[in-house]
Amino acid sequence: MRILTGIQASGRPHLGNVLGAIRPAIELSKNPANESFLFIADLHTLTSLKDGKQLRENTYAIAAAWLACGFDADKNFFYRQSKLAGYHTELMWYLSCFTPFPMLANGHSFKEKSEKLANVNAGLFTYPVLQAADIMLYDAHLVPVGRDQRQHLEMTRDLGGAFNNQYGENTLVIPEAKIDETVMVIPGTDGQKMSKSYGNYIDIFLDEKELLKSVKKIVTDATPLEEPKNPETDNVFKLYSLVATNDEIEEMKANYLAGGYGYGHAKQALHQVLVREFAKERELFNYYMNNIPELEQKLQEGEAKATIIAKATMERVREKMNF
Ligand code: ADP
Ligand code: TRP
């Protein structure tokens, strides 16, 4: 089975991305029956981020995070969309000639972004067509994405269907979305969903001092140190429960209920388990960020492998189209 997913390069990866997306995708990629295509959607990111230096830095940080968390770039496909831009945008153009204007105009994601932004560019509008091309260019069967991407996957299937209707059923492979409804929403430092756009995220790859600073930002209630505290409603405890061992979780719970244990203590404990549980990932992340040529090489190898697949698909598509 071919599994494919794209990640925008709009910021550095955080604890929510690692637990909610990176780890589950790596688990799927370990199945010997699967082939995983994982790419950095830097062309999509350009719709919102224009600073090339920033885009490049984010791209490296995301690539380093995936490798640090154990993604096997040799067994799988690991690449930057921009390095195969010719294929992605060519297929996008063909698909765009099958895209009804209202499909894009009524897109949830487009409507939401265009209400928020002062500058609504055409890239934001045609975003789902590029995404459809990203997926069908590699004959992907399964696309694991968050709930917010459900409509983009439906559009992909519609466009693939319309295209095949014209040029033959075996022109493009129609993918399925894999939306895990049970996936936990990791809370941020303010208790809302952790997200780069809310500025409430914990970057687990920061150095220890900086990491402690961001852990200290977690919002707690005003219960005095001596009094018992409710673990069910506290953000520090919630985050601790996601990374600590069962014994540690039980111990912290007992401390909360007993009183005499402050949120400051809990934050120190959370910081410690983050550093311990992600020790290997933190070390590898730093290794790659300090050895960019090695990271580049991994990406370039992935891009060479991806090119073979993309080229074959486009040859098939052009032939069906009589181009
Ligand atoms: P952000 O909200 O920080 O911009 P993205 O939308 O780029 O994050 O998400 C990238 C991936 O990480 C998606 O698959 C998304 O479902 C997952 N993810 C992001 N934030 C969380 C979270 N707080 N809890 C669980 N998964 C998350
Ligand atoms: N739109 C996706 C997001 O914002 C990123 C993305 C681009 C993607 N191309 C893709 C996801 C192809 C899956 C498949 O998260």
Short mmCIF file of C-alpha atoms and ligand atoms in Angstrom, two decimals:
data_model
loop_
_atom_site.label_atom_id
_atom_site.label_comp_id
_atom_site.label_asym_id
_atom_site.label_seq_id
_atom_site.Cartn_x
_atom_site.Cartn_y
_atom_site.Cartn_z
CA MET A 1 0.00 0.00 0.00
CA ARG A 2 1.25 3.47 -0.84
CA ILE A 3 0.77 5.97 1.94
CA LEU A 4 1.41 9.63 1.29
CA THR A 5 1.27 12.78 3.33
CA GLY A 6 2.49 16.36 3.05
CA ILE A 7 3.56 18.70 5.80
CA GLN A 8 3.56 22.46 5.47
CA ALA A 9 6.78 24.26 6.36
CA SER A 10 5.02 27.03 8.22
CA GLY A 11 6.94 26.71 11.51
CA ARG A 12 9.04 24.46 13.69
CA PRO A 13 7.57 21.10 14.69
CA HIS A 14 6.07 21.00 18.20
CA LEU A 15 4.93 18.40 20.75
CA GLY A 16 1.42 18.31 19.19
CA ASN A 17 2.85 17.51 15.75
CA VAL A 18 5.20 14.88 17.18
CA LEU A 19 2.54 13.02 19.19
CA GLY A 20 -0.41 13.69 16.87
CA ALA A 21 1.19 13.23 13.44
CA ILE A 22 4.86 12.29 13.27
CA ARG A 23 4.84 9.25 15.59
CA PRO A 24 1.64 7.67 14.17
CA ALA A 25 2.89 8.17 10.58
CA ILE A 26 6.23 6.59 11.42
CA GLU A 27 4.42 3.59 12.94
CA LEU A 28 2.48 3.13 9.68
CA SER A 29 5.65 3.45 7.62
CA LYS A 30 7.30 0.63 9.56
CA ASN A 31 4.90 -1.97 8.17
CA PRO A 32 6.92 -3.83 5.51
CA ALA A 33 3.81 -3.98 3.29
CA ASN A 34 3.67 -0.18 3.14
CA GLU A 35 5.66 2.34 1.20
CA SER A 36 5.48 5.82 2.67
CA PHE A 37 5.77 9.06 0.75
CA LEU A 38 6.44 11.94 3.04
CA PHE A 39 7.09 15.35 1.64
CA ILE A 40 7.48 18.91 2.76
CA ALA A 41 4.78 20.95 1.07
CA ASP A 42 6.91 24.07 0.61
CA LEU A 43 4.98 25.17 -2.51
CA HIS A 44 1.81 25.18 -0.43
CA THR A 45 3.59 27.05 2.34
CA LEU A 46 4.42 29.84 -0.10
CA THR A 47 0.73 30.79 -0.08
CA SER A 48 1.28 32.18 3.41
CA LEU A 49 5.05 32.49 3.96
CA LYS A 50 7.13 34.46 1.46
CA ASP A 51 10.44 34.80 3.31
CA GLY A 52 12.74 32.32 1.57
CA LYS A 53 15.23 32.14 4.44
CA GLN A 54 12.50 31.33 6.94
CA LEU A 55 10.94 28.79 4.60
CA ARG A 56 14.27 27.04 4.19
CA GLU A 57 14.92 27.00 7.95
CA ASN A 58 11.48 25.56 8.66
CA THR A 59 11.99 22.97 5.96
CA TYR A 60 15.22 21.79 7.53
CA ALA A 61 13.73 21.76 11.02
CA ILE A 62 10.79 19.64 9.86
CA ALA A 63 13.01 17.26 7.94
CA ALA A 64 15.34 16.95 10.95
CA ALA A 65 12.37 16.27 13.26
CA TRP A 66 11.05 13.42 11.10
CA LEU A 67 14.45 11.80 10.84
CA ALA A 68 15.09 12.34 14.56
CA CYS A 69 11.79 10.62 15.40
CA GLY A 70 12.86 7.56 13.39
CA PHE A 71 11.52 7.99 9.87
CA ASP A 72 13.46 5.65 7.61
CA ALA A 73 14.21 7.79 4.57
CA ASP A 74 16.04 4.93 2.84
CA LYS A 75 13.11 2.52 2.86
CA ASN A 76 10.58 5.26 2.10
CA PHE A 77 10.31 8.44 0.04
CA PHE A 78 11.30 11.71 1.67
CA TYR A 79 11.42 14.89 -0.41
CA ARG A 80 10.66 18.58 -0.88
CA GLN A 81 7.73 19.32 -3.17
CA SER A 82 9.60 22.34 -4.63
CA LYS A 83 12.38 20.08 -5.94
CA LEU A 84 9.81 18.25 -8.07
CA ALA A 85 7.82 21.39 -8.81
CA GLY A 86 7.76 20.73 -12.55
CA TYR A 87 5.78 17.49 -12.14
CA HIS A 88 3.55 18.74 -9.32
CA THR A 89 2.54 21.91 -11.14
CA GLU A 90 2.11 20.20 -14.51
CA LEU A 91 -0.39 17.73 -13.09
CA MET A 92 -1.98 20.57 -11.14
CA TRP A 93 -2.59 22.45 -14.39
CA TYR A 94 -4.25 19.48 -16.05
CA LEU A 95 -6.43 18.93 -12.98
CA SER A 96 -7.29 22.61 -12.76
CA CYS A 97 -8.90 22.35 -16.19
CA PHE A 98 -11.28 19.82 -14.58
CA THR A 99 -11.93 21.91 -11.47
CA PRO A 100 -15.29 23.69 -11.29
CA PHE A 101 -14.83 27.24 -10.03
CA PRO A 102 -17.47 26.88 -7.28
CA MET A 103 -15.70 23.82 -5.86
CA LEU A 104 -12.78 26.05 -4.92
CA ALA A 105 -14.84 29.12 -4.07
CA ASN A 106 -16.86 27.08 -1.56
CA GLY A 107 -13.88 25.32 0.01
CA HIS A 108 -14.00 25.58 3.83
CA SER A 109 -10.31 26.15 4.14
CA PHE A 110 -10.27 28.80 1.39
CA LYS A 111 -13.24 30.64 2.87
CA GLU A 112 -11.72 30.62 6.33
CA LYS A 113 -8.33 31.84 5.15
CA SER A 114 -9.74 34.47 2.83
CA GLU A 115 -11.85 35.94 5.64
CA LYS A 116 -8.82 36.20 7.90
CA LEU A 117 -6.19 37.46 5.48
CA ALA A 118 -5.73 40.90 4.00
CA ASN A 119 -3.97 39.48 0.95
CA VAL A 120 -5.91 36.70 -0.76
CA ASN A 121 -3.71 35.31 -3.52
CA ALA A 122 -4.60 32.89 -6.31
CA GLY A 123 -2.34 30.27 -4.73
CA LEU A 124 -4.68 30.10 -1.75
CA PHE A 125 -7.57 29.62 -4.12
CA THR A 126 -6.02 26.80 -6.16
CA TYR A 127 -4.34 25.20 -3.12
CA PRO A 128 -6.58 22.08 -3.20
CA VAL A 129 -5.73 21.41 -6.86
CA LEU A 130 -2.02 21.36 -6.08
CA GLN A 131 -2.77 19.04 -3.17
CA ALA A 132 -4.71 16.71 -5.48
CA ALA A 133 -1.71 16.67 -7.82
CA ASP A 134 0.68 15.96 -4.92
CA ILE A 135 -1.30 12.86 -4.09
CA MET A 136 -2.18 11.41 -7.49
CA LEU A 137 1.29 12.06 -8.92
CA TYR A 138 2.56 9.15 -6.82
CA ASP A 139 -0.41 6.78 -7.22
CA ALA A 140 -1.01 7.00 -3.47
CA HIS A 141 -3.71 4.75 -1.99
CA LEU A 142 -4.00 6.15 1.50
CA VAL A 143 -3.57 9.71 2.78
CA PRO A 144 -3.42 10.12 6.58
CA VAL A 145 -4.51 13.68 7.42
CA GLY A 146 -6.19 15.68 10.14
CA ARG A 147 -9.94 16.32 10.13
CA ASP A 148 -9.44 19.77 8.61
CA GLN A 149 -8.16 18.14 5.42
CA ARG A 150 -11.21 15.96 4.80
CA GLN A 151 -12.65 18.28 2.16
CA HIS A 152 -9.34 18.53 0.30
CA LEU A 153 -9.30 14.75 0.02
CA GLU A 154 -12.87 14.74 -1.28
CA MET A 155 -11.88 17.28 -3.90
CA THR A 156 -8.89 15.11 -4.86
CA ARG A 157 -11.18 12.14 -5.39
CA ASP A 158 -13.64 14.22 -7.42
CA LEU A 159 -10.91 15.63 -9.64
CA GLY A 160 -9.35 12.20 -10.14
CA GLY A 161 -12.77 10.81 -11.03
CA ALA A 162 -13.46 13.56 -13.59
CA PHE A 163 -10.02 13.11 -15.12
CA ASN A 164 -10.40 9.33 -15.38
CA ASN A 165 -13.84 9.76 -16.84
CA GLN A 166 -12.28 11.64 -19.71
CA TYR A 167 -9.03 9.71 -20.20
CA GLY A 168 -9.75 6.21 -18.91
CA GLU A 169 -10.28 4.56 -15.53
CA ASN A 170 -6.68 3.56 -15.06
CA THR A 171 -5.18 7.00 -15.63
CA LEU A 172 -5.03 8.15 -12.01
CA VAL A 173 -5.29 6.18 -8.77
CA ILE A 174 -8.12 7.54 -6.61
CA PRO A 175 -6.89 7.81 -3.01
CA GLU A 176 -8.69 7.27 0.30
CA ALA A 177 -8.33 9.64 3.24
CA LYS A 178 -7.30 8.15 6.56
CA ILE A 179 -8.71 10.39 9.25
CA ASP A 180 -8.18 9.11 12.73
CA GLU A 181 -11.12 10.49 14.70
CA THR A 182 -9.76 9.08 17.91
CA VAL A 183 -6.45 10.90 17.73
CA MET A 184 -5.97 12.92 20.82
CA VAL A 185 -5.84 16.68 20.59
CA ILE A 186 -2.72 17.66 22.46
CA PRO A 187 -3.41 20.76 24.56
CA GLY A 188 -1.11 23.77 24.37
CA THR A 189 0.21 25.92 27.21
CA ASP A 190 -3.15 27.73 27.40
CA GLY A 191 -5.30 24.58 27.31
CA GLN A 192 -6.53 25.13 23.72
CA LYS A 193 -5.33 22.78 20.95
CA MET A 194 -1.57 23.14 20.66
CA SER A 195 -0.86 24.96 17.41
CA LYS A 196 1.77 27.22 15.91
CA SER A 197 -0.94 29.66 15.00
CA TYR A 198 -1.99 30.11 18.66
CA GLY A 199 1.55 30.63 19.93
CA ASN A 200 0.83 28.06 22.68
CA TYR A 201 3.15 25.30 21.59
CA ILE A 202 6.02 23.46 23.25
CA ASP A 203 9.02 22.98 21.01
CA ILE A 204 10.61 19.81 22.38
CA PHE A 205 13.79 20.43 20.41
CA LEU A 206 14.73 23.62 22.28
CA ASP A 207 17.76 23.53 24.56
CA GLU A 208 16.95 22.58 28.16
CA LYS A 209 16.80 26.11 29.52
CA GLU A 210 14.53 27.38 26.78
CA LEU A 211 12.37 24.29 27.06
CA LEU A 212 11.92 24.94 30.77
CA LYS A 213 10.87 28.51 29.97
CA SER A 214 8.14 27.30 27.65
CA VAL A 215 6.97 24.66 30.17
CA LYS A 216 6.74 27.44 32.77
CA LYS A 217 4.30 29.27 30.50
CA ILE A 218 1.67 26.57 30.95
CA VAL A 219 -1.39 28.23 32.43
CA THR A 220 -2.63 26.82 35.76
CA ASP A 221 -5.32 27.90 38.19
CA ALA A 222 -4.63 29.83 41.40
CA THR A 223 -4.97 26.97 43.91
CA PRO A 224 -2.40 27.66 46.67
CA LEU A 225 0.53 25.27 47.05
CA GLU A 226 -0.75 23.62 50.25
CA GLU A 227 -4.18 22.76 48.87
CA PRO A 228 -5.15 19.64 46.91
CA LYS A 229 -5.38 20.11 43.13
CA ASN A 230 -7.54 18.57 40.47
CA PRO A 231 -5.40 16.57 38.02
CA GLU A 232 -8.33 16.16 35.61
CA THR A 233 -8.52 19.84 34.77
CA ASP A 234 -4.86 20.82 34.90
CA ASN A 235 -2.81 21.31 31.72
CA VAL A 236 0.53 20.41 33.28
CA PHE A 237 -0.87 17.09 34.44
CA LYS A 238 -2.50 16.46 31.03
CA LEU A 239 0.79 16.97 29.21
CA TYR A 240 2.69 14.95 31.81
CA SER A 241 0.26 12.05 31.29
CA LEU A 242 1.13 11.99 27.60
CA VAL A 243 4.84 11.40 28.16
CA ALA A 244 5.52 10.03 31.65
CA THR A 245 5.41 6.34 32.67
CA ASN A 246 2.28 4.95 34.38
CA ASP A 247 3.98 4.90 37.78
CA GLU A 248 5.07 8.49 37.40
CA ILE A 249 1.57 9.52 36.38
CA GLU A 250 0.05 7.80 39.43
CA GLU A 251 2.61 9.44 41.67
CA MET A 252 1.88 12.91 40.34
CA LYS A 253 -1.83 12.29 40.66
CA ALA A 254 -1.40 11.33 44.31
CA ASN A 255 0.71 14.46 44.87
CA TYR A 256 -1.98 16.66 43.35
CA LEU A 257 -4.71 15.11 45.49
CA ALA A 258 -2.66 15.26 48.69
CA GLY A 259 -1.83 18.97 48.52
CA GLY A 260 1.51 20.52 49.46
CA TYR A 261 2.60 19.99 45.88
CA GLY A 262 2.66 23.08 43.65
CA TYR A 263 2.31 23.59 39.93
CA GLY A 264 5.94 24.71 39.93
CA HIS A 265 6.95 21.21 41.10
CA ALA A 266 4.77 19.64 38.44
CA LYS A 267 6.34 21.81 35.74
CA GLN A 268 9.84 20.79 36.81
CA ALA A 269 8.75 17.14 36.62
CA LEU A 270 7.22 17.66 33.17
CA HIS A 271 10.39 19.31 31.93
CA GLN A 272 12.42 16.36 33.23
CA VAL A 273 10.31 13.73 31.49
CA LEU A 274 10.30 15.68 28.23
CA VAL A 275 14.09 15.84 28.27
CA ARG A 276 14.31 12.14 29.19
CA GLU A 277 11.62 10.76 26.86
CA PHE A 278 12.84 12.73 23.87
CA ALA A 279 16.55 12.43 24.66
CA LYS A 280 17.37 10.49 21.51
CA GLU A 281 15.17 12.67 19.31
CA ARG A 282 16.63 15.87 20.74
CA GLU A 283 20.15 14.68 20.17
CA LEU A 284 19.50 13.56 16.60
CA PHE A 285 17.57 16.73 15.79
CA ASN A 286 20.55 18.81 16.88
CA TYR A 287 22.88 16.56 15.01
CA TYR A 288 21.02 17.13 11.74
CA MET A 289 20.58 20.85 12.31
CA ASN A 290 24.33 21.13 12.85
CA ASN A 291 25.07 18.94 9.82
CA ILE A 292 22.87 20.45 7.14
CA PRO A 293 24.89 18.90 4.26
CA GLU A 294 23.95 15.47 5.59
CA LEU A 295 20.29 16.45 5.82
CA GLU A 296 20.51 17.88 2.29
CA GLN A 297 21.96 14.65 1.05
CA LYS A 298 19.13 12.58 2.54
CA LEU A 299 16.58 14.90 0.94
CA GLN A 300 18.34 14.84 -2.42
CA GLU A 301 18.44 11.05 -2.40
CA GLY A 302 14.73 11.04 -1.64
CA GLU A 303 14.10 13.54 -4.43
CA ALA A 304 15.96 11.36 -6.94
CA LYS A 305 13.79 8.36 -5.94
CA ALA A 306 10.58 10.41 -6.06
CA THR A 307 11.48 11.75 -9.50
CA ILE A 308 11.40 8.24 -10.97
CA ILE A 309 7.82 7.74 -9.79
CA ALA A 310 6.61 11.23 -10.71
CA LYS A 311 8.15 11.01 -14.17
CA ALA A 312 6.51 7.66 -14.88
CA THR A 313 3.08 8.95 -13.80
CA MET A 314 3.38 12.04 -15.98
CA GLU A 315 4.45 9.99 -18.99
CA ARG A 316 1.36 7.81 -18.52
CA VAL A 317 -0.89 10.86 -18.07
CA ARG A 318 0.45 12.71 -21.11
CA GLU A 319 0.06 9.62 -23.25
CA LYS A 320 -3.57 9.22 -22.15
CA MET A 321 -4.15 12.87 -22.98
CA ASN A 322 -2.54 12.47 -26.38
CA PHE A 323 0.04 15.12 -25.59
P1 ADP B 1 -0.39 23.62 13.58
O1 ADP B 1 -1.77 23.60 14.18
O2 ADP B 1 0.65 23.82 14.62
O3 ADP B 1 -0.27 24.61 12.43
P2 ADP B 1 -0.43 21.67 11.52
O4 ADP B 1 -1.81 22.08 11.14
O5 ADP B 1 0.71 22.03 10.63
O6 ADP B 1 -0.12 22.20 13.00
O7 ADP B 1 -0.45 20.11 11.79
C1 ADP B 1 0.47 19.19 11.31
C2 ADP B 1 0.05 17.83 11.82
O8 ADP B 1 0.15 17.74 13.23
C3 ADP B 1 -1.41 17.49 11.47
O9 ADP B 1 -1.47 16.12 11.10
C4 ADP B 1 -2.15 17.71 12.76
O10 ADP B 1 -3.28 16.88 12.86
C5 ADP B 1 -1.09 17.39 13.81
N1 ADP B 1 -1.31 18.23 14.99
C6 ADP B 1 -1.09 19.57 15.07
N2 ADP B 1 -1.40 20.04 16.29
C7 ADP B 1 -1.86 18.98 17.01
C8 ADP B 1 -2.36 18.82 18.35
N3 ADP B 1 -2.44 19.85 19.19
N4 ADP B 1 -2.74 17.60 18.73
C9 ADP B 1 -2.66 16.55 17.89
N5 ADP B 1 -2.21 16.62 16.63
C10 ADP B 1 -1.81 17.83 16.18
N1 TRP B 2 -2.78 20.81 3.06
C1 TRP B 2 -2.05 19.98 3.98
C2 TRP B 2 -2.03 20.65 5.36
O1 TRP B 2 -2.15 21.85 5.47
C3 TRP B 2 -0.62 19.77 3.53
C4 TRP B 2 -0.56 18.99 2.25
C5 TRP B 2 -0.15 19.45 1.04
C6 TRP B 2 -0.90 17.63 2.07
N2 TRP B 2 -0.21 18.46 0.10
C7 TRP B 2 -0.68 17.34 0.70
C8 TRP B 2 -1.39 16.65 2.94
C9 TRP B 2 -0.93 16.07 0.19
C10 TRP B 2 -1.64 15.38 2.42
C11 TRP B 2 -1.42 15.10 1.05
O2 TRP B 2 -1.86 19.97 6.36
#
